[in-house]
Amino acid sequence: MKNFTICCVLLFTMAHTTFGQTKDPPKRIAVDLGGEVTLILVLIPAGEFNMGDESGYDSEKPVHKVKITKPFYLGKFEVTQQQWLAVMENKPDPKVSKIPAGVAWDDCQAFLVKLNAKIGMQGGKFVLPTEAQWEYACRAGSTTKYSFGDEEARLGDYAWYNANAGGLPHPVGEKKSKAL
């Protein structure tokens, strides 16, 4: 199996009863990773959306309705190098940037094991999001091509990609946020 470099985006699932304990679960949760490093999680409500893209790759077709039956928390940003070091029990260096930690899938699994053991949040568990959970969160309730509309010219306001990143990773949080 080949290892691909990915950036971890964490999903935190909580037991249905945990969500049921409060009418209004917090919209954001700050998780203390130690060493003055935090992980911000954003509540993604249950709902449904049309998943896929008829004008995209064959693997994205056909567009189909998907129902997300339980709310979940998703990392506001990709896991940064600083967060990675805090969980993997290396002393976080204040000079370590907030650039996403580009790691292999297997390394993400080891990170999740350590994070779940370290944090031990009652009634919940950190995992990687499914493709449906990821796309649902990225769409942020929109029905347009992008969460901000259909205008590709505005993509650079919201994301780093080949045309504007200069071949380099950039710190998280530098672009406009979608409506979460």
PDB file of C-alpha atoms in Angstrom:
ATOM      1  CA  MET A   1       0.000   0.000   0.000  1.00  0.00           C
ATOM      2  CA  LYS A   2       1.315   3.444  -0.892  1.00  0.00           C
ATOM      3  CA  ASN A   3       1.459   6.178   1.715  1.00  0.00           C
ATOM      4  CA  PHE A   4      -0.051   9.429   0.553  1.00  0.00           C
ATOM      5  CA  THR A   5       0.637  12.709   2.250  1.00  0.00           C
ATOM      6  CA  ILE A   6      -2.538  14.112   3.725  1.00  0.00           C
ATOM      7  CA  CYS A   7      -3.535  16.745   6.208  1.00  0.00           C
ATOM      8  CA  CYS A   8      -5.572  15.419   9.091  1.00  0.00           C
ATOM      9  CA  VAL A   9      -8.941  16.978   9.658  1.00  0.00           C
ATOM     10  CA  LEU A  10     -10.445  15.641  12.838  1.00  0.00           C
ATOM     11  CA  LEU A  11     -13.994  14.669  13.504  1.00  0.00           C
ATOM     12  CA  PHE A  12     -15.228  14.258  17.047  1.00  0.00           C
ATOM     13  CA  THR A  13     -18.288  12.097  17.424  1.00  0.00           C
ATOM     14  CA  MET A  14     -20.336  12.039  20.563  1.00  0.00           C
ATOM     15  CA  ALA A  15     -22.870   9.498  21.670  1.00  0.00           C
ATOM     16  CA  HIS A  16     -26.420  10.504  20.762  1.00  0.00           C
ATOM     17  CA  THR A  17     -27.280  10.655  24.455  1.00  0.00           C
ATOM     18  CA  THR A  18     -24.489  13.170  25.032  1.00  0.00           C
ATOM     19  CA  PHE A  19     -26.019  15.546  22.473  1.00  0.00           C
ATOM     20  CA  GLY A  20     -29.429  14.921  24.002  1.00  0.00           C
ATOM     21  CA  GLN A  21     -28.275  16.109  27.436  1.00  0.00           C
ATOM     22  CA  THR A  22     -28.489  19.720  26.394  1.00  0.00           C
ATOM     23  CA  LYS A  23     -30.917  21.462  24.085  1.00  0.00           C
ATOM     24  CA  ASP A  24     -28.202  23.616  22.623  1.00  0.00           C
ATOM     25  CA  PRO A  25     -24.815  21.905  22.461  1.00  0.00           C
ATOM     26  CA  PRO A  26     -21.950  24.405  22.236  1.00  0.00           C
ATOM     27  CA  LYS A  27     -21.258  25.644  18.702  1.00  0.00           C
ATOM     28  CA  ARG A  28     -17.515  25.464  19.355  1.00  0.00           C
ATOM     29  CA  ILE A  29     -15.362  23.438  21.709  1.00  0.00           C
ATOM     30  CA  ALA A  30     -11.755  24.280  22.564  1.00  0.00           C
ATOM     31  CA  VAL A  31      -9.755  21.158  23.428  1.00  0.00           C
ATOM     32  CA  ASP A  32      -6.605  21.731  25.492  1.00  0.00           C
ATOM     33  CA  LEU A  33      -3.771  19.665  24.026  1.00  0.00           C
ATOM     34  CA  GLY A  34      -1.248  20.889  26.591  1.00  0.00           C
ATOM     35  CA  GLY A  35       1.625  23.328  26.246  1.00  0.00           C
ATOM     36  CA  GLU A  36      -0.811  26.184  25.537  1.00  0.00           C
ATOM     37  CA  VAL A  37      -1.946  24.467  22.334  1.00  0.00           C
ATOM     38  CA  THR A  38      -5.655  24.096  21.614  1.00  0.00           C
ATOM     39  CA  LEU A  39      -7.791  22.370  19.023  1.00  0.00           C
ATOM     40  CA  ILE A  40     -11.002  24.159  18.026  1.00  0.00           C
ATOM     41  CA  LEU A  41     -13.964  21.981  17.061  1.00  0.00           C
ATOM     42  CA  VAL A  42     -17.062  23.352  15.318  1.00  0.00           C
ATOM     43  CA  LEU A  43     -20.525  21.789  15.653  1.00  0.00           C
ATOM     44  CA  ILE A  44     -21.929  20.502  12.370  1.00  0.00           C
ATOM     45  CA  PRO A  45     -25.681  19.900  12.736  1.00  0.00           C
ATOM     46  CA  ALA A  46     -27.504  16.881  11.324  1.00  0.00           C
ATOM     47  CA  GLY A  47     -29.125  17.416   7.942  1.00  0.00           C
ATOM     48  CA  GLU A  48     -29.147  16.318   4.340  1.00  0.00           C
ATOM     49  CA  PHE A  49     -27.526  17.480   1.137  1.00  0.00           C
ATOM     50  CA  ASN A  50     -26.908  16.504  -2.469  1.00  0.00           C
ATOM     51  CA  MET A  51     -23.495  14.848  -2.618  1.00  0.00           C
ATOM     52  CA  GLY A  52     -21.400  14.699  -5.759  1.00  0.00           C
ATOM     53  CA  ASP A  53     -20.846  16.695  -8.913  1.00  0.00           C
ATOM     54  CA  GLU A  54     -22.287  15.802 -12.324  1.00  0.00           C
ATOM     55  CA  SER A  55     -19.559  17.847 -14.033  1.00  0.00           C
ATOM     56  CA  GLY A  56     -16.773  16.304 -11.924  1.00  0.00           C
ATOM     57  CA  TYR A  57     -14.864  13.036 -11.987  1.00  0.00           C
ATOM     58  CA  ASP A  58     -16.711   9.769 -12.616  1.00  0.00           C
ATOM     59  CA  SER A  59     -16.268   8.872  -8.928  1.00  0.00           C
ATOM     60  CA  GLU A  60     -18.335  11.974  -8.027  1.00  0.00           C
ATOM     61  CA  LYS A  61     -21.318  10.879 -10.135  1.00  0.00           C
ATOM     62  CA  PRO A  62     -24.229  10.592  -9.868  1.00  0.00           C
ATOM     63  CA  VAL A  63     -25.294  13.360  -7.522  1.00  0.00           C
ATOM     64  CA  HIS A  64     -27.321  11.727  -4.758  1.00  0.00           C
ATOM     65  CA  LYS A  65     -29.096  12.773  -1.564  1.00  0.00           C
ATOM     66  CA  VAL A  66     -27.214  11.950   1.669  1.00  0.00           C
ATOM     67  CA  LYS A  67     -28.654  12.280   5.141  1.00  0.00           C
ATOM     68  CA  ILE A  68     -26.351  13.045   8.076  1.00  0.00           C
ATOM     69  CA  THR A  69     -28.400  11.688  10.962  1.00  0.00           C
ATOM     70  CA  LYS A  70     -26.323  12.863  13.925  1.00  0.00           C
ATOM     71  CA  PRO A  71     -24.558  16.140  14.625  1.00  0.00           C
ATOM     72  CA  PHE A  72     -20.781  16.005  14.972  1.00  0.00           C
ATOM     73  CA  TYR A  73     -17.847  18.250  15.724  1.00  0.00           C
ATOM     74  CA  LEU A  74     -15.225  18.877  13.062  1.00  0.00           C
ATOM     75  CA  GLY A  75     -11.845  20.535  13.476  1.00  0.00           C
ATOM     76  CA  LYS A  76     -12.142  24.184  12.437  1.00  0.00           C
ATOM     77  CA  PHE A  77      -8.833  23.779  10.611  1.00  0.00           C
ATOM     78  CA  GLU A  78      -6.530  20.984   9.553  1.00  0.00           C
ATOM     79  CA  VAL A  79      -4.328  19.652  12.349  1.00  0.00           C
ATOM     80  CA  THR A  80      -1.318  21.963  12.544  1.00  0.00           C
ATOM     81  CA  GLN A  81       2.299  20.998  13.111  1.00  0.00           C
ATOM     82  CA  GLN A  82       2.034  22.578  16.568  1.00  0.00           C
ATOM     83  CA  GLN A  83      -1.006  20.443  17.479  1.00  0.00           C
ATOM     84  CA  TRP A  84       0.652  17.350  16.043  1.00  0.00           C
ATOM     85  CA  LEU A  85       3.705  17.810  18.250  1.00  0.00           C
ATOM     86  CA  ALA A  86       1.563  18.437  21.350  1.00  0.00           C
ATOM     87  CA  VAL A  87      -0.324  15.157  20.891  1.00  0.00           C
ATOM     88  CA  MET A  88       2.610  13.055  19.754  1.00  0.00           C
ATOM     89  CA  GLU A  89       4.341  13.986  23.014  1.00  0.00           C
ATOM     90  CA  ASN A  90       7.031  16.137  21.560  1.00  0.00           C
ATOM     91  CA  LYS A  91       7.456  19.448  23.294  1.00  0.00           C
ATOM     92  CA  PRO A  92       5.608  22.031  21.214  1.00  0.00           C
ATOM     93  CA  ASP A  93       8.002  24.705  20.053  1.00  0.00           C
ATOM     94  CA  PRO A  94       6.466  28.187  20.011  1.00  0.00           C
ATOM     95  CA  LYS A  95       8.296  28.710  16.721  1.00  0.00           C
ATOM     96  CA  VAL A  96       6.469  25.763  15.134  1.00  0.00           C
ATOM     97  CA  SER A  97       3.985  27.237  12.777  1.00  0.00           C
ATOM     98  CA  LYS A  98       0.319  26.763  12.324  1.00  0.00           C
ATOM     99  CA  ILE A  99       0.995  25.110   8.982  1.00  0.00           C
ATOM    100  CA  PRO A 100      -1.025  21.911   8.465  1.00  0.00           C
ATOM    101  CA  ALA A 101       0.775  18.719   9.435  1.00  0.00           C
ATOM    102  CA  GLY A 102       1.167  16.864   6.153  1.00  0.00           C
ATOM    103  CA  VAL A 103       1.367  13.208   7.152  1.00  0.00           C
ATOM    104  CA  ALA A 104       0.556   9.722   5.881  1.00  0.00           C
ATOM    105  CA  TRP A 105      -2.802   8.066   6.586  1.00  0.00           C
ATOM    106  CA  ASP A 106      -1.136   5.534   8.912  1.00  0.00           C
ATOM    107  CA  ASP A 107       0.397   8.396  10.901  1.00  0.00           C
ATOM    108  CA  CYS A 108      -3.065   9.984  11.225  1.00  0.00           C
ATOM    109  CA  GLN A 109      -4.311   6.727  12.747  1.00  0.00           C
ATOM    110  CA  ALA A 110      -1.458   6.755  15.307  1.00  0.00           C
ATOM    111  CA  PHE A 111      -2.258  10.408  16.063  1.00  0.00           C
ATOM    112  CA  LEU A 112      -5.923   9.542  16.675  1.00  0.00           C
ATOM    113  CA  VAL A 113      -4.994   6.730  19.080  1.00  0.00           C
ATOM    114  CA  LYS A 114      -2.771   9.076  21.085  1.00  0.00           C
ATOM    115  CA  LEU A 115      -5.273  11.941  20.964  1.00  0.00           C
ATOM    116  CA  ASN A 116      -8.130   9.750  22.202  1.00  0.00           C
ATOM    117  CA  ALA A 117      -5.930   8.346  24.996  1.00  0.00           C
ATOM    118  CA  LYS A 118      -4.663  11.801  25.977  1.00  0.00           C
ATOM    119  CA  ILE A 119      -7.966  13.674  25.884  1.00  0.00           C
ATOM    120  CA  GLY A 120     -10.375  10.915  26.879  1.00  0.00           C
ATOM    121  CA  MET A 121     -13.510  13.019  26.407  1.00  0.00           C
ATOM    122  CA  GLN A 122     -16.416  11.203  27.989  1.00  0.00           C
ATOM    123  CA  GLY A 123     -18.962   9.940  25.503  1.00  0.00           C
ATOM    124  CA  GLY A 124     -16.910  10.820  22.445  1.00  0.00           C
ATOM    125  CA  LYS A 125     -14.112   9.760  20.163  1.00  0.00           C
ATOM    126  CA  PHE A 126     -11.873  11.455  17.587  1.00  0.00           C
ATOM    127  CA  VAL A 127     -11.869   9.868  14.114  1.00  0.00           C
ATOM    128  CA  LEU A 128     -11.278  10.987  10.539  1.00  0.00           C
ATOM    129  CA  PRO A 129     -14.474  12.198   8.849  1.00  0.00           C
ATOM    130  CA  THR A 130     -16.204  10.104   6.224  1.00  0.00           C
ATOM    131  CA  GLU A 131     -16.317  11.487   2.699  1.00  0.00           C
ATOM    132  CA  ALA A 132     -19.998  12.380   3.216  1.00  0.00           C
ATOM    133  CA  GLN A 133     -19.327  14.174   6.525  1.00  0.00           C
ATOM    134  CA  TRP A 134     -16.442  16.087   4.953  1.00  0.00           C
ATOM    135  CA  GLU A 135     -18.413  17.198   1.888  1.00  0.00           C
ATOM    136  CA  TYR A 136     -21.459  18.105   4.004  1.00  0.00           C
ATOM    137  CA  ALA A 137     -19.328  20.315   6.266  1.00  0.00           C
ATOM    138  CA  CYS A 138     -17.487  21.881   3.305  1.00  0.00           C
ATOM    139  CA  ARG A 139     -20.741  22.773   1.587  1.00  0.00           C
ATOM    140  CA  ALA A 140     -21.849  24.611   4.755  1.00  0.00           C
ATOM    141  CA  GLY A 141     -25.523  24.410   3.770  1.00  0.00           C
ATOM    142  CA  SER A 142     -24.974  25.799   0.291  1.00  0.00           C
ATOM    143  CA  THR A 143     -26.331  24.302  -2.922  1.00  0.00           C
ATOM    144  CA  THR A 144     -23.827  26.115  -5.141  1.00  0.00           C
ATOM    145  CA  LYS A 145     -20.595  24.748  -6.617  1.00  0.00           C
ATOM    146  CA  TYR A 146     -18.604  26.275  -3.746  1.00  0.00           C
ATOM    147  CA  SER A 147     -19.742  27.134  -0.228  1.00  0.00           C
ATOM    148  CA  PHE A 148     -19.490  30.829  -1.182  1.00  0.00           C
ATOM    149  CA  GLY A 149     -21.260  30.611  -4.565  1.00  0.00           C
ATOM    150  CA  ASP A 150     -20.554  29.526  -8.136  1.00  0.00           C
ATOM    151  CA  GLU A 151     -17.855  32.064  -9.021  1.00  0.00           C
ATOM    152  CA  GLU A 152     -14.531  30.253  -9.410  1.00  0.00           C
ATOM    153  CA  ALA A 153     -12.779  33.648  -9.524  1.00  0.00           C
ATOM    154  CA  ARG A 154     -13.501  34.024  -5.773  1.00  0.00           C
ATOM    155  CA  LEU A 155     -11.849  30.694  -4.851  1.00  0.00           C
ATOM    156  CA  GLY A 156      -8.589  32.414  -3.897  1.00  0.00           C
ATOM    157  CA  ASP A 157     -10.422  34.376  -1.197  1.00  0.00           C
ATOM    158  CA  TYR A 158     -11.388  31.116   0.528  1.00  0.00           C
ATOM    159  CA  ALA A 159      -8.682  28.544  -0.229  1.00  0.00           C
ATOM    160  CA  TRP A 160      -5.050  27.915  -1.007  1.00  0.00           C
ATOM    161  CA  TYR A 161      -4.689  25.854  -4.185  1.00  0.00           C
ATOM    162  CA  ASN A 162      -2.278  25.376  -7.086  1.00  0.00           C
ATOM    163  CA  ALA A 163      -2.884  28.788  -8.654  1.00  0.00           C
ATOM    164  CA  ASN A 164      -2.269  30.900  -5.526  1.00  0.00           C
ATOM    165  CA  ALA A 165      -0.217  28.858  -3.046  1.00  0.00           C
ATOM    166  CA  GLY A 166       3.133  29.145  -4.788  1.00  0.00           C
ATOM    167  CA  GLY A 167       3.727  25.430  -4.215  1.00  0.00           C
ATOM    168  CA  LEU A 168       3.973  25.985  -0.451  1.00  0.00           C
ATOM    169  CA  PRO A 169       1.755  25.188   2.522  1.00  0.00           C
ATOM    170  CA  HIS A 170       0.296  28.178   4.345  1.00  0.00           C
ATOM    171  CA  PRO A 171      -0.784  28.685   7.973  1.00  0.00           C
ATOM    172  CA  VAL A 172      -4.401  27.810   8.742  1.00  0.00           C
ATOM    173  CA  GLY A 173      -6.947  30.587   9.187  1.00  0.00           C
ATOM    174  CA  GLU A 174      -5.560  33.015   6.595  1.00  0.00           C
ATOM    175  CA  LYS A 175      -8.523  32.813   4.211  1.00  0.00           C
ATOM    176  CA  LYS A 176     -12.180  33.786   4.534  1.00  0.00           C
ATOM    177  CA  SER A 177     -14.287  31.330   6.457  1.00  0.00           C
ATOM    178  CA  LYS A 178     -17.301  29.531   5.119  1.00  0.00           C
ATOM    179  CA  ALA A 179     -20.582  29.946   6.968  1.00  0.00           C
ATOM    180  CA  LEU A 180     -20.280  27.257   9.639  1.00  0.00           C
TER     181      LEU A 180
END
